[in-house]
XYZ file of C-alpha atoms in Angstrom:
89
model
C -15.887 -2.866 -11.945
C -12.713 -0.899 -13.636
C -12.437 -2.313 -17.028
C -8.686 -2.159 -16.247
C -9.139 -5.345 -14.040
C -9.399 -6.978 -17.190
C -5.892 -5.513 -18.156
C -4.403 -6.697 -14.916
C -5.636 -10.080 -15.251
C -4.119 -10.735 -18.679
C -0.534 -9.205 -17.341
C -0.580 -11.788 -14.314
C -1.617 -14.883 -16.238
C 1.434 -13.398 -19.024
C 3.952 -12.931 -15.998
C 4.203 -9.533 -16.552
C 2.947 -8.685 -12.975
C 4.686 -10.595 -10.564
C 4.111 -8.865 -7.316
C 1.266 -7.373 -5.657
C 3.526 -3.803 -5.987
C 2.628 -3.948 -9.487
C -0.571 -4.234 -9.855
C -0.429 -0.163 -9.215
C 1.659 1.101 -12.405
C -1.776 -0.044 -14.352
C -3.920 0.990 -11.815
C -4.579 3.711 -9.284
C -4.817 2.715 -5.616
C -7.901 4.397 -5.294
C -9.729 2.467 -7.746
C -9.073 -0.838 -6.258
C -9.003 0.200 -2.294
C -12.645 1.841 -3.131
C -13.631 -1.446 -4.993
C -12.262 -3.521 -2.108
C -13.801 -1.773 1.158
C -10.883 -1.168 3.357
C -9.173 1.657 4.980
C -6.638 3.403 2.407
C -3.478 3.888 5.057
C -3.976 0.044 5.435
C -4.393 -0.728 1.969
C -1.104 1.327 1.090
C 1.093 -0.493 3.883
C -0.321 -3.505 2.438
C 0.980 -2.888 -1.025
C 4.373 -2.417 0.219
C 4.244 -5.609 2.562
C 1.483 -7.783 1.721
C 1.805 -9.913 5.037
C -0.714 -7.295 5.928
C -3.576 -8.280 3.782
C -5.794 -10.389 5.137
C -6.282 -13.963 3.527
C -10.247 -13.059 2.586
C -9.060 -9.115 1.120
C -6.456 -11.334 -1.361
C -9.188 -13.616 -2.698
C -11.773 -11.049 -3.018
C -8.705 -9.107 -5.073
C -8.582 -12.144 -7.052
C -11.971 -12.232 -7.638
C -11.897 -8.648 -8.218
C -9.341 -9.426 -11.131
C -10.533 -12.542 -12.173
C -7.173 -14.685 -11.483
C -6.626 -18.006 -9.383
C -6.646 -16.740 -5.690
C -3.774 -18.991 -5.598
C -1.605 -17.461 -7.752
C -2.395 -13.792 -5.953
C -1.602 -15.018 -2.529
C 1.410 -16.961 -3.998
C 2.743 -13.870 -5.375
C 1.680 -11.607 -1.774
C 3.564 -14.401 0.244
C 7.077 -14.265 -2.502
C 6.659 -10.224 -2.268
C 6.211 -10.274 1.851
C 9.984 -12.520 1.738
C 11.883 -9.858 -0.190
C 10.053 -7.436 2.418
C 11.073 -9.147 5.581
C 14.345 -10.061 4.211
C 15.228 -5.935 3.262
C 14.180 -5.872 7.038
C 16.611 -7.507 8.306
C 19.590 -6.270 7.121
């Protein structure tokens, strides 16, 4: 693992990080989408709109950054709101 998962974890639990978005300005897509086994294109949409991750890819991201898996999907579901709300308009 990316010692930088470390660094992600302690700006999460801080407050720092507050959406799934990001995660990425400490961290390179590629890293994490290699670590995590899915198709990039995917991965990318996901970031934007995290509605798209599936409930097993946000705990294994959890895992992945050593964090409540709570706490990750809490912050994928606030993120997907603002997403489908800019949507709508």
């Amino acid at each position: 693992m990316d010692f930088r998962y470390t660094t992600i974890k302690v700006l999460i639990e801080s407050g720092h990080i507050k959406c799934i978005r990001d995660i990425f300005q400490y961290i390179p897509k590629t890293v994490v989408y290699r670590d995590l086994g899915i198709n990039f294109n995917r991965f990318d949409r996901a970031i934007r709109d995290p509605s798209i991750f599936r409930l097993a890819e946000l705990r294994e991201l959890a895992e992945m950054f050593r964090v409540d898996a709570k706490k990750l999907i809490d912050m994928a579901y606030e993120q997907s709101l603002t997403v489908k709300y800019r949507q709508k308009k």
